[in-house]
XYZ file of N, CA, C and O in Angstrom:
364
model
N 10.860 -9.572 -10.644
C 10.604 -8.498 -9.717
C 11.801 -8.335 -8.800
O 12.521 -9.247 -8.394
N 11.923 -6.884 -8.500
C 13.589 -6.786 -7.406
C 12.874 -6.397 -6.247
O 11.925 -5.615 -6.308
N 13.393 -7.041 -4.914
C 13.232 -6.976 -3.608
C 13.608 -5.706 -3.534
O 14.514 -5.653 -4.366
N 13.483 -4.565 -3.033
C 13.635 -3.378 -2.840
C 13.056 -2.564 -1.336
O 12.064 -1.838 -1.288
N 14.145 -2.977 0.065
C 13.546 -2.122 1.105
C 14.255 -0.867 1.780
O 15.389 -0.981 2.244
N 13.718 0.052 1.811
C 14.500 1.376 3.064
C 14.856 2.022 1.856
O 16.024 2.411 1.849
N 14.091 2.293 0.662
C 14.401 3.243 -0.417
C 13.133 3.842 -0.797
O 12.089 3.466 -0.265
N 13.161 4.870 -1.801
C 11.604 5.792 -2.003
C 11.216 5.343 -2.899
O 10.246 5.992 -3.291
N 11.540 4.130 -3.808
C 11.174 3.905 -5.266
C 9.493 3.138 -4.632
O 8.405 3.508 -5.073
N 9.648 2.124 -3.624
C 7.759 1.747 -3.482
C 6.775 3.010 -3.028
O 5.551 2.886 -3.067
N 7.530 4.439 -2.524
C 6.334 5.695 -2.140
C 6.320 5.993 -3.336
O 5.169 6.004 -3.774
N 7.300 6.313 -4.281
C 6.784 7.120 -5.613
C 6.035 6.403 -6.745
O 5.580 6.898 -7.776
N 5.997 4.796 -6.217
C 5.609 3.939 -7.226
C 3.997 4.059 -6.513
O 3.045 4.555 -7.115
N 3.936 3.572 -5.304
C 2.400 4.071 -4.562
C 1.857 5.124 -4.673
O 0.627 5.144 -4.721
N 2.688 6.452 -4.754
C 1.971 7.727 -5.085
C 1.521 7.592 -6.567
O 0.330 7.340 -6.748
N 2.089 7.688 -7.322
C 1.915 7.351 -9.154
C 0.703 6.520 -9.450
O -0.079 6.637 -10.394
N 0.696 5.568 -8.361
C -0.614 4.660 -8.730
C -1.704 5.157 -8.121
O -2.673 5.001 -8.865
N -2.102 5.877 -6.741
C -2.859 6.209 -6.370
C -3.382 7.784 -7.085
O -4.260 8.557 -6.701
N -2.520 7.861 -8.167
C -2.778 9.271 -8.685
C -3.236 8.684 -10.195
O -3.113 9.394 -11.193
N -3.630 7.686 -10.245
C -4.481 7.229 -11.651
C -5.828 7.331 -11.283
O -6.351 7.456 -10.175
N -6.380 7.242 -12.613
C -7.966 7.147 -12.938
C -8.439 6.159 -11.820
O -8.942 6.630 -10.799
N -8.292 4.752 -11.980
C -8.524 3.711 -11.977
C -8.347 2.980 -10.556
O -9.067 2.035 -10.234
N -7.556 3.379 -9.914
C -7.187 3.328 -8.683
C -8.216 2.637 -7.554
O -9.275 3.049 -7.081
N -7.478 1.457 -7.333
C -8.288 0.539 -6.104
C -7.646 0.213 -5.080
O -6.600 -0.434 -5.035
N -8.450 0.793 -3.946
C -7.642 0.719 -2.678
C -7.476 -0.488 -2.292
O -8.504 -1.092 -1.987
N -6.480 -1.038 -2.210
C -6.404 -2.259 -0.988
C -5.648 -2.448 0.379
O -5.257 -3.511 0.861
N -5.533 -1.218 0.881
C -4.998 -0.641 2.179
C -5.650 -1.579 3.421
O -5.182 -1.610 4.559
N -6.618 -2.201 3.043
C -6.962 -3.152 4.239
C -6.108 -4.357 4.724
O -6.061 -4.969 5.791
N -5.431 -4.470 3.504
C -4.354 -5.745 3.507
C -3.196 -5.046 5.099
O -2.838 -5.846 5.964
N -2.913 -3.969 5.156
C -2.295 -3.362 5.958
C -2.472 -3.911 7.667
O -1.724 -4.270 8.576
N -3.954 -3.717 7.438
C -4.065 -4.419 8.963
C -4.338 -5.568 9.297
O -4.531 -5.823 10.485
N -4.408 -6.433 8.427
C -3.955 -7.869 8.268
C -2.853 -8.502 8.594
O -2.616 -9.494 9.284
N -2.009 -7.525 7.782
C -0.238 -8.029 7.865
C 0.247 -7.499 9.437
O 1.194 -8.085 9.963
N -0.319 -6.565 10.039
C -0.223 -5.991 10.995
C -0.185 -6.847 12.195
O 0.591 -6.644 13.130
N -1.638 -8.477 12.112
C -1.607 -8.613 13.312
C -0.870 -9.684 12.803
O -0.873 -10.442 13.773
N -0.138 -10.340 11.777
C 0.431 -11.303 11.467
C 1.880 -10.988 12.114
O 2.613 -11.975 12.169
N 2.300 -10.035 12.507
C 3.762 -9.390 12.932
C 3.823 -9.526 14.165
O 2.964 -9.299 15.018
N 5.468 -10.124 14.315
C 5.655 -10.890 15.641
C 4.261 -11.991 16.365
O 3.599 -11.885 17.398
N 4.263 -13.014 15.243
C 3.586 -13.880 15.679
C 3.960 -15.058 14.879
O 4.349 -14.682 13.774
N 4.002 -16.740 15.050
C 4.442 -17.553 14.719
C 3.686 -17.827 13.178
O 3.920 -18.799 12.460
N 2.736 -16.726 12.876
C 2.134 -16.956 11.107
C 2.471 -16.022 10.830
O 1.617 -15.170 10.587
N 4.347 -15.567 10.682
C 4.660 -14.606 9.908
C 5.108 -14.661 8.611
O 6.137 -14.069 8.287
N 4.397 -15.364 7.755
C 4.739 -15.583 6.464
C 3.486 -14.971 5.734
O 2.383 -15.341 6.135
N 3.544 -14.222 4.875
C 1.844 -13.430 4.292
C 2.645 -14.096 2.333
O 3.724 -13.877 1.783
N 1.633 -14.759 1.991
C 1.516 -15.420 0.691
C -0.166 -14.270 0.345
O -1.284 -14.135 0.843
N 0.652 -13.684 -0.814
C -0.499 -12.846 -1.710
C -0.401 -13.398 -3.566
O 0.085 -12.894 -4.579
N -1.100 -14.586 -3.278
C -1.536 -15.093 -4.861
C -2.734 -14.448 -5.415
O -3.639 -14.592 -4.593
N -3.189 -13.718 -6.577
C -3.639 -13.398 -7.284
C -3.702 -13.517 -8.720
O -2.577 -13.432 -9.210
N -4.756 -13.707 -9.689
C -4.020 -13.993 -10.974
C -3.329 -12.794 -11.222
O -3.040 -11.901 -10.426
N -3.059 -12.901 -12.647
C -2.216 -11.999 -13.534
C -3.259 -10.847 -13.755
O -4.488 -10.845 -13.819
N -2.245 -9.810 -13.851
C -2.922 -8.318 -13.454
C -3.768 -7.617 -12.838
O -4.497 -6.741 -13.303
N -3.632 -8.230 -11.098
C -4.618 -8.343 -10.391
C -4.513 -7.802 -8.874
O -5.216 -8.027 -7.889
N -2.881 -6.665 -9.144
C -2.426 -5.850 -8.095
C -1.713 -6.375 -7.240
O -1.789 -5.992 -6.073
N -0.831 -7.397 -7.628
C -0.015 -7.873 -6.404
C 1.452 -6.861 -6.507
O 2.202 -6.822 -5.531
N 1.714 -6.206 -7.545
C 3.052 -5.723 -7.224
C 2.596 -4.027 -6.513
O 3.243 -3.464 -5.630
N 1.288 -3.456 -7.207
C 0.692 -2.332 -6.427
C 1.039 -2.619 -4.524
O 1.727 -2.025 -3.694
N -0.070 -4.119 -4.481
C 0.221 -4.276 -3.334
C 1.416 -4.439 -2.357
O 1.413 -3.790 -1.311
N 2.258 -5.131 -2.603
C 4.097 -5.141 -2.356
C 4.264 -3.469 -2.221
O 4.404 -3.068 -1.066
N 4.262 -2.321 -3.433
C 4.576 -1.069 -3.198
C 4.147 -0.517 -2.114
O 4.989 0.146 -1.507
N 2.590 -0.604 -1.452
C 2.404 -0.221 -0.787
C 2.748 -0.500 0.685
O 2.899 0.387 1.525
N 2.862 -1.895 0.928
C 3.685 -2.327 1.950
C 4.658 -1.626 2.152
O 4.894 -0.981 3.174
N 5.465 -1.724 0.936
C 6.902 -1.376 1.220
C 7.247 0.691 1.587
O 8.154 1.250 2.203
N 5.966 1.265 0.814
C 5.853 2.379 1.337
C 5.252 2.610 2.830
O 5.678 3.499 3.567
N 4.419 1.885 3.121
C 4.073 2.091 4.414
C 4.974 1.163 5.666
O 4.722 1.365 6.854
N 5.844 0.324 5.314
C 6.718 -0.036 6.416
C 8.294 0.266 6.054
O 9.147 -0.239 6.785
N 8.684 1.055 4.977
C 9.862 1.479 4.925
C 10.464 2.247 6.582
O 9.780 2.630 7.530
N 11.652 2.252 6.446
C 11.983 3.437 7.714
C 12.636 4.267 7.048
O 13.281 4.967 7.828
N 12.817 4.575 5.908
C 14.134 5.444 5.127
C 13.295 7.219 4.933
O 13.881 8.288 4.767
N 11.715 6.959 5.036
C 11.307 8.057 4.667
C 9.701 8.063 5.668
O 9.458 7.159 6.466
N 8.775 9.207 5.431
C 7.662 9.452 6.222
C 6.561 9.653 5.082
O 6.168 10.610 4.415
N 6.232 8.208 5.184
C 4.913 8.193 4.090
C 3.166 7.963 4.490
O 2.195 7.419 3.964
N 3.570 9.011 6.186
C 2.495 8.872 6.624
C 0.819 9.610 6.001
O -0.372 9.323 6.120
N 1.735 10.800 5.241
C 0.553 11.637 4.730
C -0.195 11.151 4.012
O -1.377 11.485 4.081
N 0.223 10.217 3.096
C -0.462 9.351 1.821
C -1.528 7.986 2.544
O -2.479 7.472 1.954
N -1.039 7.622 3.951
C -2.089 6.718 4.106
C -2.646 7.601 5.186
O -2.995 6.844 6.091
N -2.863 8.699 5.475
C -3.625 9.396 6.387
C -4.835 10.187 5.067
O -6.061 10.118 5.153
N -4.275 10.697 4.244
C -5.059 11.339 3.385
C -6.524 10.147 2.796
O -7.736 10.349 2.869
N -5.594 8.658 2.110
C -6.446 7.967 2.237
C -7.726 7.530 2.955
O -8.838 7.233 2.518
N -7.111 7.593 4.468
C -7.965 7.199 5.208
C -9.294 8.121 5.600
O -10.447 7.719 5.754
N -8.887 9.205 5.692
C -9.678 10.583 5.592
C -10.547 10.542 4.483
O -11.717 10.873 4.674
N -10.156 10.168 3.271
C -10.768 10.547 1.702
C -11.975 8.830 1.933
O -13.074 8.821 1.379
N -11.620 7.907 2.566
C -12.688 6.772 2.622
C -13.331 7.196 3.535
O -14.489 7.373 3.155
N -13.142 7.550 4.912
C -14.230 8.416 5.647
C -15.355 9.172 5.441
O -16.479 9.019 5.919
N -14.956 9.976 4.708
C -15.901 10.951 3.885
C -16.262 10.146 2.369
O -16.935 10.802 1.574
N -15.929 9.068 2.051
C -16.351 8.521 1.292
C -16.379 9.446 0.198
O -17.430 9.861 -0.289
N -14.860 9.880 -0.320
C -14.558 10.219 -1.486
C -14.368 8.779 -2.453
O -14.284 7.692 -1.881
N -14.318 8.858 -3.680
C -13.581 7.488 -4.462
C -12.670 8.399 -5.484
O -11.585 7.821 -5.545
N -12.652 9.103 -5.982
C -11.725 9.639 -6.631
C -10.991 10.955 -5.948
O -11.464 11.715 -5.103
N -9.704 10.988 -6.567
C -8.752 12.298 -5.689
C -8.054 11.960 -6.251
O -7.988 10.810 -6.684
N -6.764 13.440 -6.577
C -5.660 12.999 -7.247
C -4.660 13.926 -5.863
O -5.276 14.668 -5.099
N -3.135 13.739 -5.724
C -2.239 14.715 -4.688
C -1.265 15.249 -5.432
O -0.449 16.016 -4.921
């Protein structure tokens, strides 16, 4: 896997995935890592077995804390579409 930050390849890789059939949110991880920042447990270890969304998850991190671009619409739309308790949507 390549470390990849402050580029668009984790939004278009997060958009692409959230635009499948199959698609499982795990956007909660977000505010997890959130209160882990600037605090002395800043190390976040995400073990999962094999094929079990850890590089989905990494994309989305990396789309939602990039600074190179504004990938606010995609986790606002989300958040809106679980509100109303949509489960499927494509953008």
């Amino acid at each position: 896997m390549t470390l990849y930050l402050n580029t668009n390849k984790p939004l278009e890789n997060y958009t692409r995935l959230v635009n499948t059939e199959n698609f499982v949110d795990k956007s909660m991880i977000i505010e997890k890592t959130n209160k882990l920042i600037n605090t002395t447990n800043n190390y976040l270890c995400i073990t999962r077995p094999r094929r079990f969304g850890k590089s989905s998850v990494i994309d989305m991190l990396g789309a939602y804390y990039s600074k190179l671009f504004d990938s606010r619409f995609i986790f606002l739309i989300i958040i809106f579409l679980k509100k109303i308790k949509i489960t499927s949507w494509s953008f």
